[in-house]
mmCIF file of C-alpha atoms in Angstrom:
data_model
loop_
_atom_site.group_PDB
_atom_site.id
_atom_site.type_symbol
_atom_site.label_atom_id
_atom_site.label_comp_id
_atom_site.label_asym_id
_atom_site.label_seq_id
_atom_site.Cartn_x
_atom_site.Cartn_y
_atom_site.Cartn_z
ATOM 1 C CA MET A 779 83.136 126.115 105.482
ATOM 2 C CA THR A 780 82.425 128.989 107.926
ATOM 3 C CA ASP A 781 79.041 130.733 108.016
ATOM 4 C CA LYS A 782 78.473 133.507 105.533
ATOM 5 C CA THR A 783 79.270 136.969 106.807
ATOM 6 C CA GLU A 784 78.437 140.351 105.338
ATOM 7 C CA LYS A 785 81.787 140.407 103.637
ATOM 8 C CA GLU A 786 82.570 137.115 101.898
ATOM 9 C CA THR A 787 86.058 135.742 102.594
ATOM 10 C CA LEU A 788 88.552 134.807 99.894
ATOM 11 C CA ALA A 789 88.329 131.151 100.959
ATOM 12 C CA ASP A 790 84.516 131.159 100.634
ATOM 13 C CA SER A 791 84.749 132.734 97.198
ATOM 14 C CA LEU A 792 87.336 130.234 96.004
ATOM 15 C CA ASN A 793 85.273 127.349 97.340
ATOM 16 C CA LYS A 794 82.164 128.415 95.429
ATOM 17 C CA THR A 795 84.108 128.717 92.193
ATOM 18 C CA LEU A 796 86.209 125.589 92.508
ATOM 19 C CA GLU A 797 83.331 123.324 93.458
ATOM 20 C CA LYS A 798 82.012 123.883 89.933
ATOM 21 C CA SER A 799 84.870 121.671 88.766
ATOM 22 C CA LYS A 800 84.259 117.966 89.335
ATOM 23 C CA GLY A 801 86.791 116.195 91.481
ATOM 24 C CA ILE A 802 88.676 119.062 93.129
ATOM 25 C CA VAL A 803 86.636 119.649 96.258
ATOM 26 C CA PHE A 804 89.327 117.882 98.271
ATOM 27 C CA THR A 805 91.858 120.539 97.315
ATOM 28 C CA VAL A 806 89.861 123.554 98.463
ATOM 29 C CA ALA A 807 91.418 123.015 101.889
ATOM 30 C CA ALA A 808 94.729 123.980 100.323
ATOM 31 C CA ILE A 809 93.530 127.515 99.651
ATOM 32 C CA ILE A 810 92.035 127.785 103.136
ATOM 33 C CA VAL A 811 95.267 126.593 104.767
ATOM 34 C CA VAL A 812 97.383 128.938 102.698
ATOM 35 C CA ALA A 813 95.060 131.825 103.539
ATOM 36 C CA ILE A 814 95.453 131.055 107.240
ATOM 37 C CA VAL A 815 99.223 130.953 106.862
ATOM 38 C CA ALA A 816 99.149 134.258 105.010
ATOM 39 C CA VAL A 817 97.165 135.907 107.810
ATOM 40 C CA ALA A 818 99.585 134.523 110.397
ATOM 41 C CA VAL A 819 102.694 135.853 108.679
ATOM 42 C CA PHE A 820 101.373 139.070 107.180
ATOM 43 C CA ALA A 821 101.739 141.016 110.434
ATOM 44 C CA THR A 822 105.450 140.285 110.512
ATOM 45 C CA LEU A 823 106.264 140.827 106.864
ATOM 46 C CA LYS A 824 108.958 143.440 106.364
ATOM 47 C CA SER A 825 109.540 143.050 102.668
ATOM 48 C CA LYS A 826 107.628 145.499 100.523
ATOM 49 C CA ALA A 827 108.128 143.174 97.584
ATOM 50 C CA THR A 828 106.403 140.367 99.469
ATOM 51 C CA GLU A 829 103.542 142.633 100.506
ATOM 52 C CA LYS A 830 103.127 143.715 96.900
ATOM 53 C CA GLY A 831 103.177 140.112 95.737
ATOM 54 C CA ILE A 832 100.441 139.160 98.187
ATOM 55 C CA GLU A 833 98.356 142.113 97.054
ATOM 56 C CA GLN A 834 98.792 141.006 93.444
ATOM 57 C CA PHE A 835 97.796 137.447 94.293
ATOM 58 C CA ASP A 836 94.706 138.557 96.207
ATOM 59 C CA LEU A 837 93.619 140.700 93.257
ATOM 60 C CA ILE A 838 94.087 137.778 90.844
ATOM 61 C CA ALA A 839 92.087 135.464 93.108
ATOM 62 C CA TYR A 840 89.369 138.094 93.509
ATOM 63 C CA ASN A 841 89.083 138.665 89.762
ATOM 64 C CA LEU A 842 88.886 134.900 89.262
ATOM 65 C CA THR A 843 86.129 134.269 91.785
ATOM 66 C CA ASN A 844 84.130 137.474 92.172
ATOM 67 C CA GLU A 845 80.452 136.711 91.497
ATOM 68 C CA ALA A 846 81.550 133.642 89.570
ATOM 69 C CA LYS A 847 78.592 131.443 90.488
ATOM 70 C CA ASP A 848 76.436 132.855 87.682
ATOM 71 C CA LEU A 849 79.106 132.837 84.980
ATOM 72 C CA SER A 850 78.892 130.679 81.889
ATOM 73 C CA ALA A 851 81.462 127.985 81.210
ATOM 74 C CA ASP A 852 83.059 130.233 78.586
ATOM 75 C CA ASP A 853 83.296 133.139 81.017
ATOM 76 C CA ILE A 854 84.869 130.924 83.676
ATOM 77 C CA ALA A 855 87.366 129.619 81.123
ATOM 78 C CA ALA A 856 88.252 133.188 80.149
ATOM 79 C CA ARG A 857 88.801 134.127 83.781
ATOM 80 C CA GLN A 858 90.965 131.069 84.296
ATOM 81 C CA THR A 859 93.089 131.929 81.283
ATOM 82 C CA LYS A 860 93.594 135.474 82.591
ATOM 83 C CA ALA A 861 94.387 134.212 86.095
ATOM 84 C CA LEU A 862 96.976 131.755 84.790
ATOM 85 C CA GLU A 863 98.627 134.505 82.759
ATOM 86 C CA ASP A 864 98.776 136.826 85.766
ATOM 87 C CA LEU A 865 99.883 134.089 88.174
ATOM 88 C CA THR A 866 102.797 132.919 86.035
ATOM 89 C CA PRO A 867 105.324 135.555 87.165
ATOM 90 C CA LEU A 868 104.245 135.095 90.786
ATOM 91 C CA THR A 869 104.893 131.347 90.624
ATOM 92 C CA GLU A 870 108.592 132.171 90.359
ATOM 93 C CA LYS A 871 108.586 134.117 93.606
ATOM 94 C CA LYS A 872 110.012 132.764 96.848
ATOM 95 C CA GLY A 873 108.151 132.393 100.107
ATOM 96 C CA ILE A 874 104.430 132.760 100.702
ATOM 97 C CA VAL A 875 103.791 134.517 97.389
ATOM 98 C CA GLY A 876 105.200 131.651 95.360
ATOM 99 C CA VAL A 877 103.380 129.077 97.473
ATOM 100 C CA ARG A 878 99.997 130.743 97.089
ATOM 101 C CA ALA A 879 100.500 131.411 93.381
ATOM 102 C CA ASN A 880 101.567 127.867 92.563
ATOM 103 C CA MET A 881 98.729 126.313 94.541
ATOM 104 C CA LEU A 882 96.085 128.409 92.815
ATOM 105 C CA PHE A 883 97.782 127.768 89.469
ATOM 106 C CA ALA A 884 97.567 124.043 90.237
ATOM 107 C CA GLU A 885 93.892 124.323 91.216
ATOM 108 C CA ILE A 886 93.043 125.857 87.874
ATOM 109 C CA LYS A 887 95.093 123.359 85.872
ATOM 110 C CA PHE A 888 93.476 120.478 87.755
ATOM 111 C CA SER A 889 90.003 121.813 86.980
ATOM 112 C CA GLN A 890 91.054 121.868 83.317
ATOM 113 C CA LYS A 891 92.201 118.229 83.612
ATOM 114 C CA LYS A 892 95.765 119.258 82.790
ATOM 115 C CA TYR A 893 97.127 116.938 85.436
ATOM 116 C CA ASP A 894 100.787 117.078 84.474
ATOM 117 C CA GLU A 895 100.892 120.863 84.789
ATOM 118 C CA ALA A 896 98.850 120.746 87.982
ATOM 119 C CA ARG A 897 101.249 118.220 89.516
ATOM 120 C CA SER A 898 104.254 120.325 88.561
ATOM 121 C CA ALA A 899 102.728 123.388 90.191
ATOM 122 C CA TRP A 900 101.851 121.579 93.416
ATOM 123 C CA LEU A 901 105.374 120.208 93.671
ATOM 124 C CA LYS A 902 106.788 123.623 92.855
ATOM 125 C CA ALA A 903 104.777 125.025 95.767
ATOM 126 C CA VAL A 904 106.788 122.734 98.030
ATOM 127 C CA SER A 905 110.084 123.633 96.326
ATOM 128 C CA GLY A 906 111.995 120.957 98.201
ATOM 129 C CA ASN A 907 110.961 122.345 101.608
ATOM 130 C CA ASP A 908 109.084 119.473 103.251
ATOM 131 C CA LYS A 909 108.700 121.554 106.416
ATOM 132 C CA ILE A 910 106.481 124.122 104.745
ATOM 133 C CA TYR A 911 102.990 124.243 106.233
ATOM 134 C CA THR A 912 101.214 123.110 103.094
ATOM 135 C CA ALA A 913 103.729 120.508 101.903
ATOM 136 C CA PRO A 914 101.666 117.399 102.844
ATOM 137 C CA LEU A 915 98.605 118.666 100.982
ATOM 138 C CA CYS A 916 100.677 119.608 97.950
ATOM 139 C CA TYR A 917 102.213 116.128 97.889
ATOM 140 C CA TYR A 918 98.792 114.550 98.312
ATOM 141 C CA ASN A 919 97.333 116.475 95.393
ATOM 142 C CA ALA A 920 100.398 115.746 93.277
ATOM 143 C CA ALA A 921 99.820 112.049 94.004
ATOM 144 C CA VAL A 922 96.225 112.324 92.804
ATOM 145 C CA CYS A 923 97.469 113.920 89.594
ATOM 146 C CA SER A 924 100.028 111.138 89.183
ATOM 147 C CA GLU A 925 97.259 108.553 89.439
ATOM 148 C CA GLU A 926 95.275 110.417 86.796
ATOM 149 C CA LEU A 927 98.375 110.289 84.603
ATOM 150 C CA GLY A 928 98.940 106.586 85.244
ATOM 151 C CA ASP A 929 102.299 107.354 86.859
ATOM 152 C CA THR A 930 102.327 104.795 89.652
ATOM 153 C CA ASP A 931 105.879 105.426 90.836
ATOM 154 C CA SER A 932 105.227 109.129 91.265
ATOM 155 C CA ALA A 933 101.909 108.465 92.995
ATOM 156 C CA ILE A 934 103.627 106.174 95.497
ATOM 157 C CA SER A 935 106.386 108.688 96.129
ATOM 158 C CA CYS A 936 103.997 111.600 96.633
ATOM 159 C CA TYR A 937 101.532 109.694 98.824
ATOM 160 C CA LYS A 938 104.479 108.547 100.919
ATOM 161 C CA SER A 939 105.687 112.119 101.370
ATOM 162 C CA ALA A 940 102.176 113.274 102.286
ATOM 163 C CA SER A 941 101.703 110.441 104.777
ATOM 164 C CA GLU A 942 104.918 111.223 106.645
ATOM 165 C CA ALA A 943 103.249 114.245 108.263
ATOM 166 C CA ASP A 944 101.298 112.554 111.060
ATOM 167 C CA GLU A 945 99.371 115.750 111.843
ATOM 168 C CA PHE A 946 98.242 116.183 108.230
ATOM 169 C CA VAL A 947 94.445 116.357 108.190
ATOM 170 C CA LEU A 948 94.278 113.830 105.339
ATOM 171 C CA VAL A 949 96.999 111.507 106.638
ATOM 172 C CA ASP A 950 94.565 108.572 106.946
ATOM 173 C CA HIS A 951 93.450 108.964 103.360
ATOM 174 C CA ALA A 952 97.052 109.399 102.222
ATOM 175 C CA LEU A 953 98.148 106.213 103.981
ATOM 176 C CA PHE A 954 95.252 104.197 102.624
ATOM 177 C CA SER A 955 95.926 105.508 99.131
ATOM 178 C CA LEU A 956 99.599 104.645 99.556
ATOM 179 C CA GLY A 957 98.628 101.092 100.457
ATOM 180 C CA ARG A 958 96.130 100.869 97.609
ATOM 181 C CA VAL A 959 98.589 102.098 94.966
ATOM 182 C CA ASN A 960 101.291 99.772 96.267
ATOM 183 C CA GLU A 961 98.828 96.908 96.018
ATOM 184 C CA GLY A 962 98.161 97.807 92.411
ATOM 185 C CA ALA A 963 101.898 97.723 91.775
ATOM 186 C CA ALA A 964 102.170 94.292 93.442
ATOM 187 C CA LYS A 965 104.310 95.808 96.200
ATOM 188 C CA TYR A 966 102.439 93.941 98.882
ATOM 189 C CA ALA A 967 104.948 94.391 101.713
ATOM 190 C CA ASP A 968 104.884 98.152 101.170
ATOM 191 C CA ALA A 969 101.084 98.095 101.044
ATOM 192 C CA LYS A 970 101.013 96.239 104.354
ATOM 193 C CA ALA A 971 103.389 98.766 105.897
ATOM 194 C CA ALA A 972 101.101 101.638 104.900
ATOM 195 C CA TYR A 973 97.981 99.913 106.203
ATOM 196 C CA ASP A 974 99.729 98.968 109.442
ATOM 197 C CA LYS A 975 100.879 102.553 110.006
ATOM 198 C CA LEU A 976 97.333 103.789 109.494
ATOM 199 C CA LEU A 977 95.999 101.268 112.010
ATOM 200 C CA SER A 978 98.673 102.354 114.454
ATOM 201 C CA LEU A 979 97.924 106.066 114.092
ATOM 202 C CA HIS A 980 94.125 106.077 114.020
ATOM 203 C CA PRO A 981 92.742 102.556 114.611
ATOM 204 C CA SER A 982 89.122 103.678 114.870
ATOM 205 C CA SER A 983 88.922 105.753 111.693
ATOM 206 C CA ASN A 984 86.932 104.727 108.624
ATOM 207 C CA TRP A 985 90.127 104.461 106.601
ATOM 208 C CA ALA A 986 91.539 102.134 109.254
ATOM 209 C CA GLU A 987 88.518 99.874 108.873
ATOM 210 C CA LEU A 988 89.136 99.718 105.130
ATOM 211 C CA SER A 989 92.799 98.989 105.791
ATOM 212 C CA LYS A 990 91.829 96.050 108.009
ATOM 213 C CA SER A 991 89.718 94.608 105.226
ATOM 214 C CA ARG A 992 92.563 94.963 102.740
ATOM 215 C CA LEU A 993 95.017 93.243 105.095
ATOM 216 C CA ILE A 994 92.591 90.359 105.548
ATOM 217 C CA ALA A 995 92.165 90.074 101.778
ATOM 218 C CA LEU A 996 95.919 90.157 101.166
ATOM 219 C CA LYS A 997 96.531 87.470 103.772
ATOM 220 C CA ALA A 998 93.752 85.310 102.355
ATOM 221 C CA ALA A 999 95.338 85.625 98.914
ATOM 222 C CA GLY A 1000 98.722 84.659 100.274
ATOM 223 C CA LYS A 1001 100.246 88.025 99.363
ATOM 224 C CA ILE A 1002 101.414 88.811 102.890
ATOM 225 C CA GLU A 1003 101.966 86.827 106.056
#
C-alpha cells in the first residue's frame, strides 16, 4: 500500500477494513485497480447518471470503511448489511458503476463466506467483457470461490480465463492454480500445459519453481511424458 497521507484514500480505507476478514487480502488489489480505472475515466465522463452512480458508490464505500478499525464484529456486520442493500441497485448498472459495485459486493460476500454469491458478483462485474481492465482479477477470485464451493469445473474455467491475460499481475499464481486444480481432476495433460505456459512466461518466478517440481512429480508417477 502507499504511505499514509493527511487524507486517507478510499483504497487505504478499504484495505484496513477488508484485512479484518481472513483470506481476502489477495482481493484488495481489485478495489485498488478499480479505483485507478475510475480516476482515469472520470475526467472524460459525460453522463450525469454515471457521475451520480460513482458518487453513490463512493459514499457507500466510505460509510462501510470510515473509522472501521475500532468497530465490533456486530457493528461491521451491520455496516456490511447496509452496504449490500445500498449496492444492490448499483450492481445492475452498466459501465464503471456496475463494475465497482459488483466487486465491492463480492468482497463483502466473500468475507461472509457466502462464496456462491461472491462468485456470481465477480462474474457479473465482467459481464461477458473479457477486455475489461479488471476481468482477469474477477475471474481469479471467482475461481477461488469455486474451489471453496468444491466446483472443480468452474474453478478450472475461471483460472483459465484469468491466466489468458499475460499482463495480469497474478498470472503466475493463476497458471499454477490452473495446473494444480487440473491435477486434482486427473487432467494431467491440461495440468502440464498450464505449468509449461508458466515456465515459458516467467521461468525464474517462485511459481515457476513450484511448477517444475510438479512436472517432475507427474513424470515420475507416469502421469505425463
